[in-house]
Amino acid sequence: GGGEGGSSDGDRVMWQGPTALEGGTAVLAATAGAEAAKEEAVHLCAMAAGKVSAVDELDLMLRSARATSRAAIALHVVVSSQTHAAVRALLHRSRAAWQSSDVTVIAADKVQAMVAQAMPGYNASSHHTGAWGAAKTFLHRLLPSVDRCILIDTDMLLLADVAQLWRRFDAFGPKTGGGE
């Protein structure tokens, strides 16, 4: 774990989207301002674990988040030992785009044990990522320091500013579970 990225002067950064491509990677133009400093960061969570191909999916999903969101984004990514190095490299390359980012490595046997205990009879081979597909159910245990987040599957793309969804959480009551 450990935070990476963000502005060096302590201001939050508002992203306006890609302005140029450099070696296939979007170069983003940032503007820091009073409005950005007032807004709470949107916390995005993702799991890129099991197969290394999950990192390519994560890259595309994160590019869509940067391209569509003007809000500051804090990333929380759960990885396996197979994907750890590739995810760290990806987040290092794009570190300026995020208010913060952290990577949590979870051992495959821990995930398998959690799934077996909570979901007896779960057929891990029924999901293309194995037990990792069910691990999202335990996100609150895998990331105990994250109070709330929007979990985005790595094979999803954001087509609008994720801050719109984030602000809807403010209308939730203390026991709301997905709607009002």
Tab-separated table of N, CA and C in Angstrom:
chain	number	residue	atom	x	y	z
A	1	GLY	N	0.801	-1.190	0.000
A	1	GLY	CA	0.000	0.000	0.000
A	1	GLY	C	0.832	1.237	0.000
A	2	GLY	N	0.303	2.328	0.330
A	2	GLY	CA	0.991	3.599	0.347
A	2	GLY	C	0.475	4.487	-0.750
A	3	GLY	N	0.257	5.736	-0.453
A	3	GLY	CA	-0.309	6.644	-1.436
A	3	GLY	C	0.710	7.071	-2.457
A	4	GLU	N	0.329	7.121	-3.689
A	4	GLU	CA	1.144	7.619	-4.763
A	4	GLU	C	0.305	8.603	-5.551
A	5	GLY	N	0.985	9.529	-6.189
A	5	GLY	CA	0.258	10.425	-7.080
A	5	GLY	C	-0.230	11.657	-6.369
A	6	GLY	N	-0.964	12.447	-7.093
A	6	GLY	CA	-1.501	13.670	-6.518
A	6	GLY	C	-0.575	14.835	-6.793
A	7	SER	N	-1.029	16.008	-6.457
A	7	SER	CA	-0.292	17.228	-6.694
A	7	SER	C	0.739	17.429	-5.599
A	8	SER	N	1.920	17.926	-5.959
A	8	SER	CA	2.985	18.100	-4.982
A	8	SER	C	2.739	19.295	-4.065
A	9	ASP	N	1.885	20.226	-4.447
A	9	ASP	CA	1.666	21.394	-3.605
A	9	ASP	C	0.468	21.231	-2.678
A	10	GLY	N	-0.097	20.041	-2.600
A	10	GLY	CA	-1.184	19.784	-1.672
A	10	GLY	C	-2.567	20.105	-2.209
A	11	ASP	N	-2.667	20.767	-3.353
A	11	ASP	CA	-3.975	21.045	-3.940
A	11	ASP	C	-4.503	19.800	-4.623
A	12	ARG	N	-5.800	19.651	-4.595
A	12	ARG	CA	-6.396	18.565	-5.385
A	12	ARG	C	-6.290	18.942	-6.847
A	13	VAL	N	-6.310	17.957	-7.689
A	13	VAL	CA	-6.161	18.172	-9.117
A	13	VAL	C	-7.456	17.795	-9.808
A	14	MET	N	-7.931	18.667	-10.677
A	14	MET	CA	-9.112	18.357	-11.495
A	14	MET	C	-8.608	17.998	-12.878
A	15	TRP	N	-9.082	16.864	-13.390
A	15	TRP	CA	-8.619	16.412	-14.691
A	15	TRP	C	-9.613	16.797	-15.762
A	16	GLN	N	-9.096	17.333	-16.852
A	16	GLN	CA	-9.948	17.722	-17.953
A	16	GLN	C	-9.972	16.671	-19.049
A	17	GLY	N	-9.148	15.665	-18.950
A	17	GLY	CA	-9.154	14.593	-19.935
A	17	GLY	C	-7.885	14.572	-20.751
A	18	PRO	N	-7.740	13.580	-21.613
A	18	PRO	CA	-6.523	13.439	-22.406
A	18	PRO	C	-6.335	14.628	-23.342
A	19	THR	N	-5.093	15.080	-23.458
A	19	THR	CA	-4.793	16.161	-24.384
A	19	THR	C	-3.837	15.712	-25.470
A	20	ALA	N	-3.106	14.651	-25.239
A	20	ALA	CA	-2.168	14.162	-26.243
A	20	ALA	C	-1.845	12.712	-25.930
A	21	LEU	N	-1.378	12.017	-26.929
A	21	LEU	CA	-0.933	10.642	-26.710
A	21	LEU	C	0.572	10.613	-26.821
A	22	GLU	N	1.200	9.974	-25.870
A	22	GLU	CA	2.647	9.861	-25.853
A	22	GLU	C	2.985	8.393	-25.675
A	23	GLY	N	3.431	7.747	-26.726
A	23	GLY	CA	3.739	6.330	-26.649
A	23	GLY	C	2.532	5.481	-26.298
A	24	GLY	N	1.339	5.891	-26.738
A	24	GLY	CA	0.130	5.127	-26.456
A	24	GLY	C	-0.499	5.435	-25.120
A	25	THR	N	0.120	6.288	-24.314
A	25	THR	CA	-0.409	6.623	-23.001
A	25	THR	C	-0.959	8.040	-23.031
A	26	ALA	N	-2.141	8.220	-22.502
A	26	ALA	CA	-2.745	9.548	-22.485
A	26	ALA	C	-1.964	10.463	-21.551
A	27	VAL	N	-1.666	11.659	-22.024
A	27	VAL	CA	-1.052	12.687	-21.198
A	27	VAL	C	-2.178	13.629	-20.810
A	28	LEU	N	-2.353	13.841	-19.526
A	28	LEU	CA	-3.496	14.599	-19.051
A	28	LEU	C	-3.122	16.020	-18.692
A	29	ALA	N	-4.043	16.935	-18.956
A	29	ALA	CA	-3.866	18.323	-18.560
A	29	ALA	C	-4.593	18.523	-17.235
A	30	ALA	N	-3.920	19.086	-16.261
A	30	ALA	CA	-4.509	19.262	-14.943
A	30	ALA	C	-4.674	20.735	-14.631
A	31	THR	N	-5.731	21.038	-13.901
A	31	THR	CA	-5.908	22.377	-13.384
A	31	THR	C	-6.257	22.251	-11.914
A	32	ALA	N	-5.500	22.912	-11.064
A	32	ALA	CA	-5.804	22.912	-9.645
A	32	ALA	C	-6.560	24.195	-9.357
A	33	GLY	N	-7.545	24.113	-8.499
A	33	GLY	CA	-8.303	25.306	-8.196
A	33	GLY	C	-9.110	25.164	-6.936
A	34	ALA	N	-9.739	26.245	-6.547
A	34	ALA	CA	-10.532	26.256	-5.320
A	34	ALA	C	-11.682	25.267	-5.389
A	35	GLU	N	-12.308	25.140	-6.574
A	35	GLU	CA	-13.433	24.204	-6.691
A	35	GLU	C	-12.974	22.776	-6.454
A	36	ALA	N	-11.817	22.408	-6.987
A	36	ALA	CA	-11.318	21.040	-6.821
A	36	ALA	C	-10.996	20.768	-5.361
A	37	ALA	N	-10.467	21.742	-4.663
A	37	ALA	CA	-10.091	21.545	-3.268
A	37	ALA	C	-11.315	21.332	-2.383
A	38	LYS	N	-12.475	21.862	-2.789
A	38	LYS	CA	-13.691	21.736	-1.993
A	38	LYS	C	-14.323	20.362	-2.110
A	39	GLU	N	-14.128	19.696	-3.242
A	39	GLU	CA	-14.797	18.422	-3.485
A	39	GLU	C	-14.070	17.268	-2.823
A	40	GLU	N	-14.854	16.365	-2.295
A	40	GLU	CA	-14.331	15.136	-1.721
A	40	GLU	C	-13.885	14.225	-2.860
A	41	ALA	N	-12.809	13.497	-2.638
A	41	ALA	CA	-12.350	12.557	-3.656
A	41	ALA	C	-13.339	11.406	-3.794
A	42	VAL	N	-13.507	10.949	-5.000
A	42	VAL	CA	-14.295	9.759	-5.292
A	42	VAL	C	-13.363	8.565	-5.077
A	43	HIS	N	-13.811	7.600	-4.303
A	43	HIS	CA	-12.999	6.406	-4.050
A	43	HIS	C	-13.454	5.287	-4.982
A	44	LEU	N	-12.564	4.883	-5.888
A	44	LEU	CA	-12.827	3.780	-6.794
A	44	LEU	C	-12.048	2.563	-6.327
A	45	CYS	N	-12.724	1.428	-6.278
A	45	CYS	CA	-12.086	0.167	-5.934
A	45	CYS	C	-12.173	-0.764	-7.128
A	46	ALA	N	-11.136	-1.562	-7.298
A	46	ALA	CA	-11.113	-2.552	-8.372
A	46	ALA	C	-10.293	-3.743	-7.909
A	47	MET	N	-10.557	-4.872	-8.531
A	47	MET	CA	-9.778	-6.078	-8.281
A	47	MET	C	-9.135	-6.500	-9.591
A	48	ALA	N	-7.822	-6.573	-9.589
A	48	ALA	CA	-7.070	-7.051	-10.749
A	48	ALA	C	-6.227	-8.217	-10.250
A	49	ALA	N	-6.844	-9.362	-10.152
A	49	ALA	CA	-6.191	-10.503	-9.519
A	49	ALA	C	-6.419	-11.767	-10.332
A	50	GLY	N	-5.596	-12.749	-10.047
A	50	GLY	CA	-5.733	-14.022	-10.742
A	50	GLY	C	-4.943	-14.008	-12.030
A	51	LYS	N	-5.600	-13.707	-13.123
A	51	LYS	CA	-4.954	-13.703	-14.432
A	51	LYS	C	-4.324	-12.346	-14.736
A	52	VAL	N	-3.153	-12.376	-15.362
A	52	VAL	CA	-2.446	-11.144	-15.716
A	52	VAL	C	-3.259	-10.304	-16.695
A	53	SER	N	-4.138	-10.921	-17.479
A	53	SER	CA	-4.975	-10.173	-18.420
A	53	SER	C	-5.877	-9.166	-17.697
A	54	ALA	N	-6.112	-9.377	-16.402
A	54	ALA	CA	-6.921	-8.436	-15.624
A	54	ALA	C	-6.265	-7.057	-15.566
A	55	VAL	N	-4.948	-7.000	-15.686
A	55	VAL	CA	-4.238	-5.718	-15.636
A	55	VAL	C	-4.531	-4.900	-16.892
A	56	ASP	N	-4.603	-5.559	-18.045
A	56	ASP	CA	-4.959	-4.839	-19.279
A	56	ASP	C	-6.376	-4.279	-19.177
A	57	GLU	N	-7.287	-5.072	-18.614
A	57	GLU	CA	-8.656	-4.595	-18.412
A	57	GLU	C	-8.670	-3.419	-17.451
A	58	LEU	N	-7.894	-3.511	-16.368
A	58	LEU	CA	-7.813	-2.422	-15.386
A	58	LEU	C	-7.307	-1.151	-16.058
A	59	ASP	N	-6.298	-1.270	-16.885
A	59	ASP	CA	-5.740	-0.113	-17.587
A	59	ASP	C	-6.816	0.602	-18.394
A	60	LEU	N	-7.592	-0.146	-19.157
A	60	LEU	CA	-8.645	0.453	-19.978
A	60	LEU	C	-9.725	1.106	-19.109
A	61	MET	N	-10.123	0.430	-18.033
A	61	MET	CA	-11.131	1.003	-17.145
A	61	MET	C	-10.628	2.305	-16.515
A	62	LEU	N	-9.366	2.319	-16.078
A	62	LEU	CA	-8.810	3.525	-15.463
A	62	LEU	C	-8.683	4.663	-16.470
A	63	ARG	N	-8.353	4.344	-17.708
A	63	ARG	CA	-8.294	5.382	-18.743
A	63	ARG	C	-9.681	6.010	-18.926
A	64	SER	N	-10.721	5.183	-18.881
A	64	SER	CA	-12.073	5.730	-19.030
A	64	SER	C	-12.429	6.606	-17.831
A	65	ALA	N	-11.977	6.234	-16.643
A	65	ALA	CA	-12.238	7.056	-15.451
A	65	ALA	C	-11.548	8.409	-15.575
A	66	ARG	N	-10.300	8.403	-16.015
A	66	ARG	CA	-9.566	9.668	-16.169
A	66	ARG	C	-10.191	10.535	-17.246
A	67	ALA	N	-10.651	9.932	-18.315
A	67	ALA	CA	-11.188	10.694	-19.445
A	67	ALA	C	-12.557	11.300	-19.155
A	68	THR	N	-13.329	10.689	-18.260
A	68	THR	CA	-14.704	11.144	-18.045
A	68	THR	C	-14.920	11.883	-16.738
A	69	SER	N	-14.003	11.788	-15.804
A	69	SER	CA	-14.231	12.379	-14.488
A	69	SER	C	-13.427	13.643	-14.275
A	70	ARG	N	-14.089	14.637	-13.738
A	70	ARG	CA	-13.420	15.882	-13.370
A	70	ARG	C	-13.072	15.898	-11.891
A	71	ALA	N	-13.578	14.936	-11.157
A	71	ALA	CA	-13.345	14.881	-9.707
A	71	ALA	C	-11.992	14.247	-9.397
A	72	ALA	N	-11.487	14.563	-8.216
A	72	ALA	CA	-10.291	13.884	-7.727
A	72	ALA	C	-10.663	12.437	-7.437
A	73	ILE	N	-9.795	11.505	-7.804
A	73	ILE	CA	-10.074	10.082	-7.623
A	73	ILE	C	-8.998	9.448	-6.761
A	74	ALA	N	-9.449	8.720	-5.744
A	74	ALA	CA	-8.563	7.900	-4.912
A	74	ALA	C	-8.800	6.447	-5.312
A	75	LEU	N	-7.739	5.758	-5.691
A	75	LEU	CA	-7.852	4.370	-6.153
A	75	LEU	C	-7.471	3.394	-5.047
A	76	HIS	N	-8.193	2.288	-5.008
A	76	HIS	CA	-7.880	1.184	-4.099
A	76	HIS	C	-7.969	-0.079	-4.950
A	77	VAL	N	-6.844	-0.739	-5.162
A	77	VAL	CA	-6.809	-1.896	-6.047
A	77	VAL	C	-6.338	-3.122	-5.270
A	78	VAL	N	-7.128	-4.183	-5.343
A	78	VAL	CA	-6.770	-5.462	-4.737
A	78	VAL	C	-6.150	-6.319	-5.835
A	79	VAL	N	-4.983	-6.888	-5.537
A	79	VAL	CA	-4.259	-7.674	-6.523
A	79	VAL	C	-3.824	-9.013	-5.936
A	80	SER	N	-3.428	-9.901	-6.822
A	80	SER	CA	-2.829	-11.173	-6.427
A	80	SER	C	-1.320	-11.072	-6.653
A	81	SER	N	-0.589	-12.083	-6.211
A	81	SER	CA	0.862	-12.066	-6.421
A	81	SER	C	1.188	-12.084	-7.916
A	82	GLN	N	0.316	-12.691	-8.743
A	82	GLN	CA	0.552	-12.751	-10.184
A	82	GLN	C	0.412	-11.391	-10.859
A	83	THR	N	-0.414	-10.512	-10.318
A	83	THR	CA	-0.682	-9.230	-10.977
A	83	THR	C	-0.038	-8.039	-10.269
A	84	HIS	N	0.533	-8.259	-9.105
A	84	HIS	CA	1.047	-7.168	-8.274
A	84	HIS	C	2.023	-6.258	-9.012
A	85	ALA	N	3.071	-6.821	-9.579
A	85	ALA	CA	4.101	-5.998	-10.226
A	85	ALA	C	3.529	-5.202	-11.399
A	86	ALA	N	2.693	-5.828	-12.198
A	86	ALA	CA	2.126	-5.139	-13.366
A	86	ALA	C	1.188	-4.002	-12.944
A	87	VAL	N	0.411	-4.210	-11.889
A	87	VAL	CA	-0.493	-3.150	-11.406
A	87	VAL	C	0.327	-2.008	-10.818
A	88	ARG	N	1.355	-2.311	-10.037
A	88	ARG	CA	2.200	-1.247	-9.476
A	88	ARG	C	2.815	-0.415	-10.600
A	89	ALA	N	3.286	-1.079	-11.654
A	89	ALA	CA	3.879	-0.354	-12.788
A	89	ALA	C	2.830	0.519	-13.480
A	90	LEU	N	1.638	-0.012	-13.682
A	90	LEU	CA	0.548	0.750	-14.306
A	90	LEU	C	0.220	1.990	-13.478
A	91	LEU	N	0.067	1.830	-12.178
A	91	LEU	CA	-0.280	2.971	-11.335
A	91	LEU	C	0.868	3.960	-11.231
A	92	HIS	N	2.085	3.484	-11.314
A	92	HIS	CA	3.225	4.398	-11.304
A	92	HIS	C	3.223	5.263	-12.565
A	93	ARG	N	2.951	4.643	-13.717
A	93	ARG	CA	2.917	5.398	-14.984
A	93	ARG	C	1.817	6.458	-14.985
A	94	SER	N	0.704	6.175	-14.315
A	94	SER	CA	-0.434	7.096	-14.349
A	94	SER	C	-0.625	7.836	-13.026
A	95	ARG	N	0.395	7.869	-12.177
A	95	ARG	CA	0.257	8.390	-10.803
A	95	ARG	C	-0.228	9.829	-10.727
A	96	ALA	N	0.082	10.654	-11.692
A	96	ALA	CA	-0.348	12.053	-11.643
A	96	ALA	C	-1.860	12.200	-11.820
A	97	ALA	N	-2.513	11.174	-12.324
A	97	ALA	CA	-3.951	11.244	-12.582
A	97	ALA	C	-4.795	11.020	-11.336
A	98	TRP	N	-4.201	10.517	-10.275
A	98	TRP	CA	-4.969	10.108	-9.099
A	98	TRP	C	-4.601	10.947	-7.894
A	99	GLN	N	-5.603	11.253	-7.082
A	99	GLN	CA	-5.313	11.944	-5.830
A	99	GLN	C	-4.431	11.044	-4.966
A	100	SER	N	-4.747	9.755	-4.960
A	100	SER	CA	-3.944	8.767	-4.254
A	100	SER	C	-4.243	7.407	-4.853
A	101	SER	N	-3.359	6.461	-4.585
A	101	SER	CA	-3.612	5.090	-5.019
A	101	SER	C	-2.952	4.151	-4.031
A	102	ASP	N	-3.611	3.044	-3.773
A	102	ASP	CA	-2.989	2.019	-2.947
A	102	ASP	C	-3.295	0.656	-3.526
A	103	VAL	N	-2.359	-0.242	-3.313
A	103	VAL	CA	-2.453	-1.600	-3.828
A	103	VAL	C	-2.394	-2.541	-2.634
A	104	THR	N	-3.349	-3.454	-2.554
A	104	THR	CA	-3.392	-4.446	-1.485
A	104	THR	C	-3.212	-5.820	-2.103
A	105	VAL	N	-2.152	-6.508	-1.692
A	105	VAL	CA	-1.878	-7.850	-2.213
A	105	VAL	C	-2.542	-8.861	-1.283
A	106	ILE	N	-3.334	-9.733	-1.864
A	106	ILE	CA	-4.024	-10.778	-1.115
A	106	ILE	C	-3.578	-12.129	-1.666
A	107	ALA	N	-3.225	-13.036	-0.790
A	107	ALA	CA	-2.805	-14.375	-1.208
A	107	ALA	C	-4.005	-15.166	-1.711
A	108	ALA	N	-3.784	-15.932	-2.767
A	108	ALA	CA	-4.856	-16.730	-3.366
A	108	ALA	C	-5.459	-17.707	-2.370
A	109	ASP	N	-4.629	-18.310	-1.520
A	109	ASP	CA	-5.174	-19.273	-0.558
A	109	ASP	C	-6.074	-18.598	0.477
A	110	LYS	N	-5.797	-17.335	0.802
A	110	LYS	CA	-6.671	-16.595	1.724
A	110	LYS	C	-8.034	-16.362	1.075
A	111	VAL	N	-8.025	-15.970	-0.188
A	111	VAL	CA	-9.282	-15.745	-0.907
A	111	VAL	C	-10.069	-17.046	-0.995
A	112	GLN	N	-9.397	-18.126	-1.335
A	112	GLN	CA	-10.073	-19.423	-1.440
A	112	GLN	C	-10.687	-19.833	-0.102
A	113	ALA	N	-9.974	-19.583	0.997
A	113	ALA	CA	-10.501	-19.930	2.319
A	113	ALA	C	-11.719	-19.071	2.673
A	114	MET	N	-11.669	-17.783	2.356
A	114	MET	CA	-12.795	-16.889	2.633
A	114	MET	C	-14.028	-17.332	1.853
A	115	VAL	N	-13.819	-17.667	0.594
A	115	VAL	CA	-14.936	-18.100	-0.262
A	115	VAL	C	-15.497	-19.420	0.245
A	116	ALA	N	-14.627	-20.373	0.570
A	116	ALA	CA	-15.082	-21.687	1.044
A	116	ALA	C	-15.888	-21.572	2.339
A	117	GLN	N	-15.460	-20.670	3.236
A	117	GLN	CA	-16.159	-20.505	4.512
A	117	GLN	C	-17.513	-19.823	4.331
A	118	ALA	N	-17.554	-18.785	3.525
A	118	ALA	CA	-18.783	-18.005	3.388
A	118	ALA	C	-19.752	-18.571	2.353
A	119	MET	N	-19.226	-19.313	1.399
A	119	MET	CA	-20.046	-19.820	0.299
A	119	MET	C	-19.789	-21.303	0.085
A	120	PRO	N	-20.175	-22.143	1.034
A	120	PRO	CA	-19.929	-23.580	0.862
A	120	PRO	C	-20.551	-24.072	-0.444
A	121	GLY	N	-19.776	-24.852	-1.159
A	121	GLY	CA	-20.266	-25.390	-2.422
A	121	GLY	C	-20.048	-24.477	-3.618
A	122	TYR	N	-19.491	-23.281	-3.409
A	122	TYR	CA	-19.231	-22.369	-4.531
A	122	TYR	C	-18.253	-23.021	-5.483
A	123	ASN	N	-18.587	-23.047	-6.742
A	123	ASN	CA	-17.737	-23.637	-7.770
A	123	ASN	C	-16.866	-22.530	-8.358
A	124	ALA	N	-15.640	-22.399	-7.849
A	124	ALA	CA	-14.745	-21.327	-8.294
A	124	ALA	C	-14.435	-21.421	-9.784
A	125	SER	N	-14.497	-22.606	-10.342
A	125	SER	CA	-14.188	-22.737	-11.765
A	125	SER	C	-15.326	-22.199	-12.648
A	126	SER	N	-16.453	-21.841	-12.038
A	126	SER	CA	-17.565	-21.297	-12.825
A	126	SER	C	-17.335	-19.836	-13.220
A	127	HIS	N	-16.354	-19.179	-12.618
A	127	HIS	CA	-16.032	-17.787	-12.963
A	127	HIS	C	-14.654	-17.764	-13.608
A	128	HIS	N	-14.474	-16.934	-14.624
A	128	HIS	CA	-13.206	-16.931	-15.365
A	128	HIS	C	-12.003	-16.533	-14.517
A	129	THR	N	-12.218	-15.911	-13.363
A	129	THR	CA	-11.095	-15.561	-12.488
A	129	THR	C	-11.023	-16.475	-11.268
A	130	GLY	N	-11.806	-17.521	-11.249
A	130	GLY	CA	-11.779	-18.453	-10.122
A	130	GLY	C	-12.380	-17.825	-8.875
A	131	ALA	N	-11.796	-18.127	-7.729
A	131	ALA	CA	-12.303	-17.607	-6.454
A	131	ALA	C	-12.246	-16.085	-6.394
A	132	TRP	N	-11.375	-15.471	-7.190
A	132	TRP	CA	-11.280	-14.009	-7.207
A	132	TRP	C	-12.594	-13.361	-7.615
A	133	GLY	N	-13.393	-14.038	-8.419
A	133	GLY	CA	-14.689	-13.500	-8.822
A	133	GLY	C	-15.618	-13.299	-7.651
A	134	ALA	N	-15.526	-14.181	-6.651
A	134	ALA	CA	-16.358	-14.073	-5.455
A	134	ALA	C	-15.722	-13.182	-4.400
A	135	ALA	N	-14.443	-12.885	-4.544
A	135	ALA	CA	-13.733	-12.100	-3.527
A	135	ALA	C	-14.288	-10.687	-3.378
A	136	LYS	N	-14.945	-10.169	-4.399
A	136	LYS	CA	-15.533	-8.827	-4.296
A	136	LYS	C	-16.547	-8.761	-3.158
A	137	THR	N	-17.140	-9.906	-2.851
A	137	THR	CA	-18.093	-9.998	-1.741
A	137	THR	C	-17.433	-9.614	-0.418
A	138	PHE	N	-16.132	-9.782	-0.324
A	138	PHE	CA	-15.384	-9.536	0.908
A	138	PHE	C	-14.575	-8.243	0.853
A	139	LEU	N	-14.926	-7.368	-0.048
A	139	LEU	CA	-14.144	-6.145	-0.222
A	139	LEU	C	-13.998	-5.374	1.088
A	140	HIS	N	-15.056	-5.338	1.886
A	140	HIS	CA	-15.000	-4.622	3.168
A	140	HIS	C	-13.968	-5.239	4.116
A	141	ARG	N	-13.691	-6.532	3.978
A	141	ARG	CA	-12.668	-7.181	4.806
A	141	ARG	C	-11.283	-7.064	4.187
A	142	LEU	N	-11.221	-6.987	2.884
A	142	LEU	CA	-9.939	-6.861	2.200
A	142	LEU	C	-9.394	-5.435	2.268
A	143	LEU	N	-10.296	-4.460	2.353
A	143	LEU	CA	-9.913	-3.041	2.424
A	143	LEU	C	-10.593	-2.390	3.635
A	144	PRO	N	-10.235	-2.798	4.846
A	144	PRO	CA	-10.945	-2.306	6.033
A	144	PRO	C	-10.813	-0.805	6.283
A	145	SER	N	-9.799	-0.164	5.723
A	145	SER	CA	-9.624	1.275	5.954
A	145	SER	C	-10.450	2.131	5.001
A	146	VAL	N	-11.121	1.517	4.031
A	146	VAL	CA	-11.937	2.259	3.063
A	146	VAL	C	-13.379	2.254	3.557
A	147	ASP	N	-13.892	3.434	3.896
A	147	ASP	CA	-15.254	3.552	4.425
A	147	ASP	C	-16.322	3.330	3.364
A	148	ARG	N	-16.098	3.873	2.186
A	148	ARG	CA	-17.041	3.685	1.089
A	148	ARG	C	-16.282	3.839	-0.221
A	149	CYS	N	-16.754	3.084	-1.196
A	149	CYS	CA	-16.118	3.154	-2.511
A	149	CYS	C	-17.099	2.672	-3.562
A	150	ILE	N	-16.770	2.972	-4.782
A	150	ILE	CA	-17.523	2.444	-5.914
A	150	ILE	C	-16.654	1.347	-6.506
A	151	LEU	N	-17.157	0.126	-6.462
A	151	LEU	CA	-16.442	-1.005	-7.032
A	151	LEU	C	-16.757	-1.066	-8.520
A	152	ILE	N	-15.719	-1.001	-9.314
A	152	ILE	CA	-15.876	-1.078	-10.765
A	152	ILE	C	-15.147	-2.332	-11.232
A	153	ASP	N	-15.859	-3.213	-11.912
A	153	ASP	CA	-15.201	-4.376	-12.507
A	153	ASP	C	-14.203	-3.882	-13.551
A	154	THR	N	-13.105	-4.599	-13.677
A	154	THR	CA	-12.070	-4.162	-14.613
A	154	THR	C	-12.519	-4.234	-16.068
A	155	ASP	N	-13.573	-4.998	-16.346
A	155	ASP	CA	-14.039	-5.081	-17.732
A	155	ASP	C	-15.158	-4.084	-18.039
A	156	MET	N	-15.310	-3.083	-17.171
A	156	MET	CA	-16.306	-2.030	-17.368
A	156	MET	C	-15.607	-0.747	-17.819
A	157	LEU	N	-16.359	0.104	-18.502
A	157	LEU	CA	-15.863	1.419	-18.891
A	157	LEU	C	-16.793	2.468	-18.319
A	158	LEU	N	-16.239	3.577	-17.892
A	158	LEU	CA	-17.033	4.696	-17.404
A	158	LEU	C	-17.318	5.614	-18.579
A	159	LEU	N	-18.607	5.947	-18.750
A	159	LEU	CA	-19.011	6.810	-19.861
A	159	LEU	C	-19.436	8.190	-19.391
A	160	ALA	N	-19.493	8.383	-18.075
A	160	ALA	CA	-19.857	9.677	-17.499
A	160	ALA	C	-19.039	9.868	-16.225
A	161	ASP	N	-19.077	11.060	-15.709
A	161	ASP	CA	-18.318	11.389	-14.504
A	161	ASP	C	-18.806	10.547	-13.331
A	162	VAL	N	-17.924	9.756	-12.764
A	162	VAL	CA	-18.266	8.866	-11.657
A	162	VAL	C	-18.658	9.659	-10.404
A	163	ALA	N	-18.312	10.930	-10.346
A	163	ALA	CA	-18.698	11.773	-9.205
A	163	ALA	C	-20.216	11.921	-9.106
A	164	GLN	N	-20.916	11.800	-10.228
A	164	GLN	CA	-22.388	11.861	-10.185
A	164	GLN	C	-22.933	10.723	-9.343
A	165	LEU	N	-22.427	9.530	-9.526
A	165	LEU	CA	-22.840	8.381	-8.724
A	165	LEU	C	-22.371	8.551	-7.286
A	166	TRP	N	-21.157	9.018	-7.083
A	166	TRP	CA	-20.597	9.224	-5.742
A	166	TRP	C	-21.484	10.150	-4.914
A	167	ARG	N	-21.958	11.221	-5.526
A	167	ARG	CA	-22.800	12.184	-4.796
A	167	ARG	C	-24.139	11.572	-4.382
A	168	ARG	N	-24.616	10.569	-5.094
A	168	ARG	CA	-25.872	9.907	-4.724
A	168	ARG	C	-25.753	9.206	-3.374
A	169	PHE	N	-24.551	8.811	-2.989
A	169	PHE	CA	-24.354	8.176	-1.690
A	169	PHE	C	-24.770	9.090	-0.546
A	170	ASP	N	-24.649	10.396	-0.746
A	170	ASP	CA	-25.016	11.344	0.310
A	170	ASP	C	-26.491	11.255	0.671
A	171	ALA	N	-27.330	10.787	-0.247
A	171	ALA	CA	-28.765	10.675	0.003
A	171	ALA	C	-29.131	9.366	0.711
A	172	PHE	N	-28.177	8.450	0.832
A	172	PHE	CA	-28.448	7.166	1.468
A	172	PHE	C	-28.590	7.322	2.973
A	173	GLY	N	-29.471	6.554	3.545
A	173	GLY	CA	-29.599	6.486	4.998
A	173	GLY	C	-28.562	5.547	5.564
A	174	PRO	N	-28.491	5.438	6.884
A	174	PRO	CA	-27.455	4.602	7.509
A	174	PRO	C	-27.586	3.112	7.201
A	175	LYS	N	-28.766	2.672	6.806
A	175	LYS	CA	-28.945	1.251	6.516
A	175	LYS	C	-29.351	0.997	5.065
A	176	THR	N	-29.076	1.948	4.202
A	176	THR	CA	-29.412	1.806	2.799
A	176	THR	C	-28.437	0.836	2.148
A	177	GLY	N	-28.958	-0.076	1.362
A	177	GLY	CA	-28.100	-1.059	0.718
A	177	GLY	C	-28.253	-1.062	-0.780
A	178	GLY	N	-28.066	0.013	-1.460
A	178	GLY	CA	-28.102	0.008	-2.915
A	178	GLY	C	-29.190	0.908	-3.493
A	179	GLY	N	-30.061	1.435	-2.707
A	179	GLY	CA	-31.101	2.340	-3.188
A	179	GLY	C	-31.768	3.011	-1.999
A	180	GLU	N	-32.701	3.861	-2.309
A	180	GLU	CA	-33.355	4.590	-1.224
A	180	GLU	C	-34.531	3.854	-0.684
